[in-house]
Short mmCIF file of C-alpha atoms and ligand atoms in Angstrom, two decimals:
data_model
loop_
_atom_site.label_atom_id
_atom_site.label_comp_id
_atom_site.label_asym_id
_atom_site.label_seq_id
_atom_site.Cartn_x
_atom_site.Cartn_y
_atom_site.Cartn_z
CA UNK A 28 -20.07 110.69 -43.88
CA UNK A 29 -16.40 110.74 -44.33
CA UNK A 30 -16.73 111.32 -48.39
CA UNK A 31 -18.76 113.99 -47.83
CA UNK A 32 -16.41 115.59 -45.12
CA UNK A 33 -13.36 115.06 -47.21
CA UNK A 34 -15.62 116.71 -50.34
CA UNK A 35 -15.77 119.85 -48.16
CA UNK A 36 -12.10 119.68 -47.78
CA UNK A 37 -11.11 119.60 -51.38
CA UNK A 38 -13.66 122.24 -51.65
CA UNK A 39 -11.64 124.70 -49.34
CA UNK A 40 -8.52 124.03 -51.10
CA UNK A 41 -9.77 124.44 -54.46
CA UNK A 42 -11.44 127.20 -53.46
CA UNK A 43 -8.28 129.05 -52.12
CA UNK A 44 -6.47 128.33 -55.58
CA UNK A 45 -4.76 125.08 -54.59
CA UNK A 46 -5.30 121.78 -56.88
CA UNK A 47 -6.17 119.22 -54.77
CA UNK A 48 -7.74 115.63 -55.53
CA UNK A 49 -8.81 112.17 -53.58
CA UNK A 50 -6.16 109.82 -54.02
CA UNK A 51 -4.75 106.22 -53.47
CA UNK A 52 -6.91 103.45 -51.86
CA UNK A 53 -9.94 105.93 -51.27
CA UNK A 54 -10.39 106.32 -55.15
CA UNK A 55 -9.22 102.34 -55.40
CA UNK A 56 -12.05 101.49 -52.85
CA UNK A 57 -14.73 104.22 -54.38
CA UNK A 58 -14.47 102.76 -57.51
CA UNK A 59 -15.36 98.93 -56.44
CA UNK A 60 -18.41 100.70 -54.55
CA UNK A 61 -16.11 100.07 -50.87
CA UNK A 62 -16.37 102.24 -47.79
CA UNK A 63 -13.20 103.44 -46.52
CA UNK A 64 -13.00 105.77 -43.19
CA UNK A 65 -9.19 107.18 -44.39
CA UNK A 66 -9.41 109.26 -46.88
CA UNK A 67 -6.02 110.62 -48.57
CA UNK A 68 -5.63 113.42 -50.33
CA UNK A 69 -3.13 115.75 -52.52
CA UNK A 70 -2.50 118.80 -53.29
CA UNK A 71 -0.06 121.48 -54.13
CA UNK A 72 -0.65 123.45 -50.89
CA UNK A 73 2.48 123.40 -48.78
CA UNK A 74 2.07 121.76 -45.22
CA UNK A 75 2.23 125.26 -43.76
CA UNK A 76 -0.54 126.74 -46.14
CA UNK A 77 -2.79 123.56 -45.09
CA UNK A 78 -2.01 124.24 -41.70
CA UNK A 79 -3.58 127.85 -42.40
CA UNK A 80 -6.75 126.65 -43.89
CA UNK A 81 -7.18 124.04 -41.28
CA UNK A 82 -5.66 125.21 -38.10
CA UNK A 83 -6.73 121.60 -35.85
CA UNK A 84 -4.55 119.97 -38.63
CA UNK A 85 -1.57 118.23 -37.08
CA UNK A 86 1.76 116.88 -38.96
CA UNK A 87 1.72 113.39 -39.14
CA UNK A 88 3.42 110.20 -39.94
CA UNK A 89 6.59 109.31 -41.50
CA UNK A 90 4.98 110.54 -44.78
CA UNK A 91 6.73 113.86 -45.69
CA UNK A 92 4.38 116.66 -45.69
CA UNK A 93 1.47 115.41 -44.71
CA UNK A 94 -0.87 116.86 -42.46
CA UNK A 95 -4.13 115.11 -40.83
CA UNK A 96 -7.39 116.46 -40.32
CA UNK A 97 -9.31 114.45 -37.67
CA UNK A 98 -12.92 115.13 -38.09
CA UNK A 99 -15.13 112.77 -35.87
CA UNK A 100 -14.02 109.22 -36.24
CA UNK A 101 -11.80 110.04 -39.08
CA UNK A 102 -9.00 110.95 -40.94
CA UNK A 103 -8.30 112.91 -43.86
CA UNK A 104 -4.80 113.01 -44.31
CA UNK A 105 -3.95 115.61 -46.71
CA UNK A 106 -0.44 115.12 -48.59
CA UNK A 107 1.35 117.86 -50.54
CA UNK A 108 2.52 116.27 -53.86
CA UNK A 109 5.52 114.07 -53.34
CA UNK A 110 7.02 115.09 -56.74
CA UNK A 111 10.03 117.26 -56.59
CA UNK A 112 9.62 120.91 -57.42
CA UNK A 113 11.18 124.26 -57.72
CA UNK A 114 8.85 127.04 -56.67
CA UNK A 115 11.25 129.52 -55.45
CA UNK A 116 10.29 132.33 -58.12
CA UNK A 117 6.65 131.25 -59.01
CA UNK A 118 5.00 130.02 -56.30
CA UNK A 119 1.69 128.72 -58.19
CA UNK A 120 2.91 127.76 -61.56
CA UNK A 121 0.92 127.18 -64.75
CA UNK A 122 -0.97 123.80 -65.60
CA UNK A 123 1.57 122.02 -67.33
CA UNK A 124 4.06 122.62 -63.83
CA UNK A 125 1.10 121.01 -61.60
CA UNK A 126 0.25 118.02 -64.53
CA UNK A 127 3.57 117.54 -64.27
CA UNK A 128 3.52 117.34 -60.17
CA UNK A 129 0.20 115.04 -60.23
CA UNK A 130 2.05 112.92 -62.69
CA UNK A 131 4.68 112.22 -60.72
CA UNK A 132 3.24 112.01 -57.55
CA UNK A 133 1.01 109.05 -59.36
CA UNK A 134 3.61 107.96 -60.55
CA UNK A 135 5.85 106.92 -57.81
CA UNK A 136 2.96 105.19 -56.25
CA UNK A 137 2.68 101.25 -56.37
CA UNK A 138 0.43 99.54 -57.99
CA UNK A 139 -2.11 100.61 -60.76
CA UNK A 140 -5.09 100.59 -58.87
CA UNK A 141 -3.97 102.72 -56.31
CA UNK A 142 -2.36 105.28 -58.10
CA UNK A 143 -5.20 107.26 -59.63
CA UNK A 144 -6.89 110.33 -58.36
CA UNK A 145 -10.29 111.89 -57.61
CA UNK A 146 -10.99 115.44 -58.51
CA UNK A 147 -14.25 117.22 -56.86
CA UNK A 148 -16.62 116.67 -59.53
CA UNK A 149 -15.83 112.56 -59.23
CA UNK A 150 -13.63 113.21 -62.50
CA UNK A 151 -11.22 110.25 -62.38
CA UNK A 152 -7.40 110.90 -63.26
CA UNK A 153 -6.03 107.73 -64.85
CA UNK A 154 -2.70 107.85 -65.97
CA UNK A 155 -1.86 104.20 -65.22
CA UNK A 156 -5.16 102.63 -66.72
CA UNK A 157 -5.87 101.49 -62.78
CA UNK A 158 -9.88 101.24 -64.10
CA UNK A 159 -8.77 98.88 -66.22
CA UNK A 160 -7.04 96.77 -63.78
CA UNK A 161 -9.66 97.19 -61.48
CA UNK A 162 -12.26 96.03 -64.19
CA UNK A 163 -9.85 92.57 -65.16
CA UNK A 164 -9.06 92.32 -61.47
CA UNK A 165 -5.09 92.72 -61.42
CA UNK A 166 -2.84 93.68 -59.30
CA UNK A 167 -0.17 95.49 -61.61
CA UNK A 168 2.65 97.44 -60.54
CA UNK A 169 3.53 100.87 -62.11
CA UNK A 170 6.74 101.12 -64.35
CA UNK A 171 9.63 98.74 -64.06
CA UNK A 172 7.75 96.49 -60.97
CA UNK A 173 11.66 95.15 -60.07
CA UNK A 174 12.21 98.52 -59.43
CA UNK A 175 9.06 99.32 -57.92
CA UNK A 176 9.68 96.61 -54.93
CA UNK A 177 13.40 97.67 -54.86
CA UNK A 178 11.85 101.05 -53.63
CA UNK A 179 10.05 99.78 -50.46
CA UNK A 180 9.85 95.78 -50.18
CA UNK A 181 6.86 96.17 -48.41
CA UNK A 182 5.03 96.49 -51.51
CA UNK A 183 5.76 92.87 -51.94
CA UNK A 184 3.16 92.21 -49.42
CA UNK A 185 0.95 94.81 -50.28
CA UNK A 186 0.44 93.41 -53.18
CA UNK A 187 -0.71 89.84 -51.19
CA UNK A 188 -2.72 91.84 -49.14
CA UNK A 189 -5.03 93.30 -52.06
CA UNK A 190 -4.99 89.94 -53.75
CA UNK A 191 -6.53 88.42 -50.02
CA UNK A 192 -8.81 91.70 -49.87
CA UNK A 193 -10.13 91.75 -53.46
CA UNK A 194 -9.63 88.59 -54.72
CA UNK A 195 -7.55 89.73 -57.50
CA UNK A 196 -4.90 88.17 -59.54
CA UNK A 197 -1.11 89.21 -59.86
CA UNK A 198 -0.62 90.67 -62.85
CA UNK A 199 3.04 88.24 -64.55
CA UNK A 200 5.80 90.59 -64.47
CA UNK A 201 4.36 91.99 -61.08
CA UNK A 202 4.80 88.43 -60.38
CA UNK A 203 8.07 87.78 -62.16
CA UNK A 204 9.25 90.67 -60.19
CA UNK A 205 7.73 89.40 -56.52
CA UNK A 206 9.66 86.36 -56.87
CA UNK A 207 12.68 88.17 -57.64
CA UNK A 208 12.63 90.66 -55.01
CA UNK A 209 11.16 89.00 -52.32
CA UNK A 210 15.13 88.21 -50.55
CA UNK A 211 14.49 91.82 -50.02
CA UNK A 212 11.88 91.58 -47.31
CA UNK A 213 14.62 90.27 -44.84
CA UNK A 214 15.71 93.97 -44.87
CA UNK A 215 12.21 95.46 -43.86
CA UNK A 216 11.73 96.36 -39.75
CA UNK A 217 9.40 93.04 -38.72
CA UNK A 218 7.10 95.52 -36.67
CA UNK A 219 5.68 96.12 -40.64
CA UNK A 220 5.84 92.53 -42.01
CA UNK A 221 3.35 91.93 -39.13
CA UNK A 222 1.34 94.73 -39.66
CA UNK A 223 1.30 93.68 -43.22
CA UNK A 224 0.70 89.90 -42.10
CA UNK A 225 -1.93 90.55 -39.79
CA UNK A 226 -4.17 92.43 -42.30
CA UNK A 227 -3.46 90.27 -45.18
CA UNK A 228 -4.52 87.08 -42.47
CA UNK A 229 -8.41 88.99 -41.77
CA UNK A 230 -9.26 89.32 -45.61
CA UNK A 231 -11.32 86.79 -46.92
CA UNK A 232 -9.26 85.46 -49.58
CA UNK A 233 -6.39 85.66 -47.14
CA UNK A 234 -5.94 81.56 -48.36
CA UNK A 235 -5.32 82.80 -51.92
CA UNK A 236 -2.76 85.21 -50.87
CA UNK A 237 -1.20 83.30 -48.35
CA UNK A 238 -0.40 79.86 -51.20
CA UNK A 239 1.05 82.62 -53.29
CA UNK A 240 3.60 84.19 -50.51
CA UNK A 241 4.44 80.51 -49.83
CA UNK A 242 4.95 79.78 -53.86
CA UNK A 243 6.85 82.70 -54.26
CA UNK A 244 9.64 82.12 -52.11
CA UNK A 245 8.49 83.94 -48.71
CA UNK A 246 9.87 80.62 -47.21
CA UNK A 247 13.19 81.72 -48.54
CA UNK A 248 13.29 85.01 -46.18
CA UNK A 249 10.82 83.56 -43.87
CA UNK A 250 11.68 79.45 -43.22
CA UNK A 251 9.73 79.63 -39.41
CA UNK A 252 6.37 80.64 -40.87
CA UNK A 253 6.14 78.70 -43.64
CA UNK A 254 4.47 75.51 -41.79
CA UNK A 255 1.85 77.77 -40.30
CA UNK A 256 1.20 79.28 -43.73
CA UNK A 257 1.15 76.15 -45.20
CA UNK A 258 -0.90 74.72 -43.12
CA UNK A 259 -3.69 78.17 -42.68
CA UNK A 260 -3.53 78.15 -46.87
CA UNK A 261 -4.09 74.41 -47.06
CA UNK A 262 -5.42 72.90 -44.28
CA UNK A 263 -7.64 74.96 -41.83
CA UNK A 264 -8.92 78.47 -42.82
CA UNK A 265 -8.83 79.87 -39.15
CA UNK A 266 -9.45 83.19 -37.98
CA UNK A 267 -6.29 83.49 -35.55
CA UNK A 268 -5.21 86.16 -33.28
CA UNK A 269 -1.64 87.52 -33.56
CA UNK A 270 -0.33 85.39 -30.34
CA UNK A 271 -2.53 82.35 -31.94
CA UNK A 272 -0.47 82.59 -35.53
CA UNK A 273 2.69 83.01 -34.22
CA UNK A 274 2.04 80.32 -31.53
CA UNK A 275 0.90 77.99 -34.31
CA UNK A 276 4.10 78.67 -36.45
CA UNK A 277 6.94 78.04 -34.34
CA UNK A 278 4.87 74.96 -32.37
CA UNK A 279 4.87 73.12 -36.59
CA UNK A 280 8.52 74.54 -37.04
CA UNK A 281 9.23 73.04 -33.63
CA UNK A 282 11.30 76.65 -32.69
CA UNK A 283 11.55 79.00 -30.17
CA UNK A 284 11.03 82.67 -30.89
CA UNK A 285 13.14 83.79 -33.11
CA UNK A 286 14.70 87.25 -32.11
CA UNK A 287 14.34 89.05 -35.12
CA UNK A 288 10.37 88.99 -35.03
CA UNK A 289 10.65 91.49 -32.37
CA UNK A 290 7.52 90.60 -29.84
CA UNK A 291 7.32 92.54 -27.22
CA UNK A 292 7.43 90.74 -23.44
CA UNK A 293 3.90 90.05 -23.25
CA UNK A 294 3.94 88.94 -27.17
CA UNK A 295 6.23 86.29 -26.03
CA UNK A 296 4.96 84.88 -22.92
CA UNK A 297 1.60 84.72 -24.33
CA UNK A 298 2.61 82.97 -27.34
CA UNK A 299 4.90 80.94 -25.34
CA UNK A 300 1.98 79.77 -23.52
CA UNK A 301 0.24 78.58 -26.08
CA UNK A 302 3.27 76.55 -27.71
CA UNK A 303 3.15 75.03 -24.05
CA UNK A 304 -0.59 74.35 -23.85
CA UNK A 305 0.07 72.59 -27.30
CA UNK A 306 2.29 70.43 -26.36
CA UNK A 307 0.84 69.73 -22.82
CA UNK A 308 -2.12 68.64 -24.53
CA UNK A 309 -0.83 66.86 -27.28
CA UNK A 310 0.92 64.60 -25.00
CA UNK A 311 -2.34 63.59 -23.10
CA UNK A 312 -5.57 65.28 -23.43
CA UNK A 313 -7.51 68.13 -22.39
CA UNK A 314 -7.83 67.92 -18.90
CA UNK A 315 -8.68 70.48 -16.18
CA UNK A 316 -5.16 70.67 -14.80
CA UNK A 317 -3.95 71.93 -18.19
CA UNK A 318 -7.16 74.70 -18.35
CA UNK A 319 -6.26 75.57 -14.66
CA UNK A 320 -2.72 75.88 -15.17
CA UNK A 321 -3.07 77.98 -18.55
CA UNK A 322 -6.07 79.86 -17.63
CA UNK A 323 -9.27 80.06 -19.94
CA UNK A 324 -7.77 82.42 -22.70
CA UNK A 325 -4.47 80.23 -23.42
CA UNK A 326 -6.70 77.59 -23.09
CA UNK A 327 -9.45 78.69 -25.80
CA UNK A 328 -6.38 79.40 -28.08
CA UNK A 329 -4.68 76.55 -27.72
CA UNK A 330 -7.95 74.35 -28.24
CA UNK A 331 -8.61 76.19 -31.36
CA UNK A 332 -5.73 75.45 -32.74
CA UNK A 333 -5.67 71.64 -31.72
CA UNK A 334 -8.98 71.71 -33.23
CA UNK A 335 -7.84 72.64 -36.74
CA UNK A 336 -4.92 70.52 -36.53
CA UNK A 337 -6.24 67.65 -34.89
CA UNK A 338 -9.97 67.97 -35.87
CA UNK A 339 -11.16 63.98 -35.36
CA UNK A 340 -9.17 64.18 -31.60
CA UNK A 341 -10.19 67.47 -30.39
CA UNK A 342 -13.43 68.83 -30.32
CA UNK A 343 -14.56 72.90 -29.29
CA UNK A 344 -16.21 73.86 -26.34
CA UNK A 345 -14.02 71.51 -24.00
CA UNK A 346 -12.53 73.97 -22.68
CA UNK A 347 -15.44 76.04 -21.58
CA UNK A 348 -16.77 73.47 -20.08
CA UNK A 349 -13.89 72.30 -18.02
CA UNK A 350 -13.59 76.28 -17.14
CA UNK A 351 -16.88 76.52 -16.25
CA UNK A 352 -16.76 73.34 -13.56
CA UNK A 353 -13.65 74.57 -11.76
CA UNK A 354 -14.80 74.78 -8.03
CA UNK A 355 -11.25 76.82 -7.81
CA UNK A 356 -9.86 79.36 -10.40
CA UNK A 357 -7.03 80.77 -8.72
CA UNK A 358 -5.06 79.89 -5.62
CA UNK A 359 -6.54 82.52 -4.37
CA UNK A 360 -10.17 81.41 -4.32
CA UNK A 361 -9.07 78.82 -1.69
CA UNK A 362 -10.89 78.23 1.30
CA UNK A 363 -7.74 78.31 3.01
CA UNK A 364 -4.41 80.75 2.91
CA UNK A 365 -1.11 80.27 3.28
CA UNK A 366 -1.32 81.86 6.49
CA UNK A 367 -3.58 79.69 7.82
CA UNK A 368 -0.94 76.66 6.80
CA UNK A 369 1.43 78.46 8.42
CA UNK A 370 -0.14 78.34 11.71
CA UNK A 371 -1.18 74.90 11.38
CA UNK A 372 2.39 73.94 10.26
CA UNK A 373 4.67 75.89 11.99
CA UNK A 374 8.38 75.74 10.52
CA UNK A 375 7.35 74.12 7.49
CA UNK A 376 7.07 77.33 4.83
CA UNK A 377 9.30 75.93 2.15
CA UNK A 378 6.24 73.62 1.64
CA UNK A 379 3.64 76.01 1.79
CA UNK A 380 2.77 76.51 -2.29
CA UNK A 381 3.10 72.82 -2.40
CA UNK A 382 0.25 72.44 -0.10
CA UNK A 383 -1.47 75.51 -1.28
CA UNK A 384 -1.33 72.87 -4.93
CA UNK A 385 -2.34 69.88 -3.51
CA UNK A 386 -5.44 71.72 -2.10
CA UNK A 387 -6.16 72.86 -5.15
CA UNK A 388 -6.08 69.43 -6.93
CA UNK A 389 -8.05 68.13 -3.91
CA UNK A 390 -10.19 70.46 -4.77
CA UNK A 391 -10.94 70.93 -8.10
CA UNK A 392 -10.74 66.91 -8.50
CA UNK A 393 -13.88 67.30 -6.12
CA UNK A 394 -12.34 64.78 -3.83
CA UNK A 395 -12.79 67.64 -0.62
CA UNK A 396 -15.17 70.66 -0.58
CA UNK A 397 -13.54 74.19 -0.71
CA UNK A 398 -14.21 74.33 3.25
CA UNK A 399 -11.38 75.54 5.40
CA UNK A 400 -11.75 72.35 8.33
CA UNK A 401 -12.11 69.56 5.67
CA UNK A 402 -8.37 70.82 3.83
CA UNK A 403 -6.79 71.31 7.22
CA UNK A 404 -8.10 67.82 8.34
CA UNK A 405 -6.77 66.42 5.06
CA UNK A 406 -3.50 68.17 4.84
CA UNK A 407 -2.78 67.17 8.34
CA UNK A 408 -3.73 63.45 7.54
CA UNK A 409 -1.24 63.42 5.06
CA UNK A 410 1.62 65.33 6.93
CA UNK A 411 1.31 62.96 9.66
CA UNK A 412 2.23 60.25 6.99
N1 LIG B 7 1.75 103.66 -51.34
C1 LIG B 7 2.82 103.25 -52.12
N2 LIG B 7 3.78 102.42 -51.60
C2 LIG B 7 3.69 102.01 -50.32
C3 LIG B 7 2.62 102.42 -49.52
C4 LIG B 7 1.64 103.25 -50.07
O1 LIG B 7 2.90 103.61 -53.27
N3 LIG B 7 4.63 101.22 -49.84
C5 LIG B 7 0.74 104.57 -51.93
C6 LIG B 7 -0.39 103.88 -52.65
O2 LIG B 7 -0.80 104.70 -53.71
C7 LIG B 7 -1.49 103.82 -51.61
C8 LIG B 7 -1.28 105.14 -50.88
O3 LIG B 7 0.13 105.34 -50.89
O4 LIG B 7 -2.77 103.71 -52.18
C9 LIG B 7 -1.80 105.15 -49.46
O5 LIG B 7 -1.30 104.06 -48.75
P1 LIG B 7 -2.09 103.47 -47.52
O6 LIG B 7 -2.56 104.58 -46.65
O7 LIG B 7 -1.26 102.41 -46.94
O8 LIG B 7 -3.46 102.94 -48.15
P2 LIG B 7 -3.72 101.67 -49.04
O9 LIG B 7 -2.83 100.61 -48.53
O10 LIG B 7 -3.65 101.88 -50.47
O11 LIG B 7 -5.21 101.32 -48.80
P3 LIG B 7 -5.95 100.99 -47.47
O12 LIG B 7 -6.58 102.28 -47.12
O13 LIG B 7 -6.91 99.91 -47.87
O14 LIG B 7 -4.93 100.51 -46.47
#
């Protein structure tokens, strides 16, 4: 049990003379009776003294200071209070120094809800009134919210994300302030928009969240999403892969890839081929040579998104089906090699993969068994025409 694991954590540190609490979206998730496997916590122990009292414990993260105890499955990841302090002359100083450091370690923190802390006994530090929030469901940040989201933009969609995880509402001048920063987004690396977009897209109120982005201005920062949003928050609530979103974005803002999303090689092809199963398909309809050429995963993505955008045309399990009646697969599950054309045709190689194609239409349109004799007899039909 991960509460119970991190319980004998704060146990050793309290135990050694160190303050240390549960914090952030462990006490956030506690309190509305969620599991969570990460479990944060803070302290006034230095990295190196953690590092003493739990010698597996590793520094991780871009998180200053923070060092991760991996027990089973999970991670405690044990911060040392991000407030500023002087402890050159006294190195464990009175109450009011460490109220002080909790404070402000709270304090710079985001939102209300997440900003409260959990001592051992379940006593609940609440110097934001995050219960509150959590009781009328808002998503409030802490302090000046412009300034807040002027810190790390990322917030921005934080916030979206709890909204889509907990159904909650944004709380006005955390809203006020959203639409105002949001420009500032275009200045956060894209590798954390998407991590941020990916998890806000599996929530269940990921509709909710996603009509807000879109009425607060992400289009602004964002233009070649906004169709897809639009039409996941309106239209069709589909459960869609990274490669399936993305594919589904720039085929309804009609663009390539734009650079600045940063995909990978693989990203790209793959959601490249399913902008070009779209459009193959859209053209005519689902037929084998499209499930062939795209293979069955493009294929299965590309139907379910025809199927949300086109539900009275296209129709799931097409695909399957056509998969699943393909005498050939791959070039490769050919009776017949290009070897074997080559000896058949000598001094003809330019044509080979043409012939290698044909035989696999032949085949797959069952007009000729996948038997060696009956393709050569075709092929050499047809050459001698
Ligand atoms: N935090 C913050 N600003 C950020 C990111 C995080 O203030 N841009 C603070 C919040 O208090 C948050 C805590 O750091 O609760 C831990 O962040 P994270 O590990 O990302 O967890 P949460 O997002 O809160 O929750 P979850 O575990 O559900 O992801």
């Amino acid at each position: 049990m991960p509460y119970e694991l991190g319980k004998t954590i704060l146990k050793t540190l309290t135990e050694n003379n160190f303050q240390a609490f549960f914090v952030g979206g462990f006490v956030r998730d506690r309190l509305l009776g969620f599991k969570t496997e990460d479990i944060d916590i803070c302290t006034d122990a230095t990295p190196e003294e953690v590092k003493k009292l739990f010698p597996s414990s590793l520094a991780t993260g871009e998180k200053y200071g923070t060092m991760t105890v991996f027990i089973d499955q999970y991670r405690y990841e044990i911060t040392t209070f991000r407030a500023e302090r002087n402890y050159q002359d006294n190195r464990h100083p009175g109450n009011i120094v460490f109220e002080t450091e909790l404070a402000g370690d709270l304090g710079r923190r985001d939102f209300t809800i997440n900003a409260m802390a959990m001592g051992l006994a379940e006593e609940v530090i609440d110097l934001f009134s995050g219960r509150q929030d959590l009781k009328q469901r808002l998503i409030r940040a802490i302090g000046d919210p412009l300034q807040r989201f002027k810190e790390d933009a990322l917030r921005i969609l934080r916030a979206f994300r709890f909204v889509a995880k907990l159904d909650f509402e944004l709380e006005a001048a955390t809203k006020d302030a959203i639409e105002l920063a949001m420009p500032l987004l275009g200045r956060v690396a894209n590798e954390r928009i998407r991590v941020e977009l990916t998890q806000i897209r599996q929530y269940p109120f990921r509709q909710k969240a996603i009509r807000l982005m879109v009425d607060l201005g992400i289009g602004n920062v964002f233009p070649e999403i906004v169709p897809g949003l639009d039409f996941l928050a309106n239209k069709a609530n589909l459960s869609l892969t990274e490669s399936e979103f993305y594919a589904l974005c720039f085929y309804l803002a009609n663009t390539d890839i734009p650079d600045k999303w940063r995909f990978s090689r693989v990203e790209k092809r793959q959601i490249n081929a399913i902008i070009a199963f779209l459009k193959q398909a859209q053209e005519g309809s689902i037929d084998w040579e499209i499930v062939y050429q795209h293979k069955l995963a493009t294929s299965l993505s590309g139907e379910k998104l025809l199927v949300g955008l086109k539900p009275t045309i296209y129709k799931r399990g097409r695909v399957q089906s056509l998969w699943q009646s393909l005498p050939i697969k791959k070039v490769s599950d050919l009776a017949l090699g290009g070897n074997d054309l080559k000896e058949y045709f000598p001094g003809n190689d330019k044509a080979i993969g043409e012939w290698l194609a044909l035989a696999v239409k032949l085949v797959n349109s069952t007009r000729i068994p996948n038997e060696k004799i009956a393709l050569l007899d075709y092929l050499k039909q047809h050459f001698r025409k």
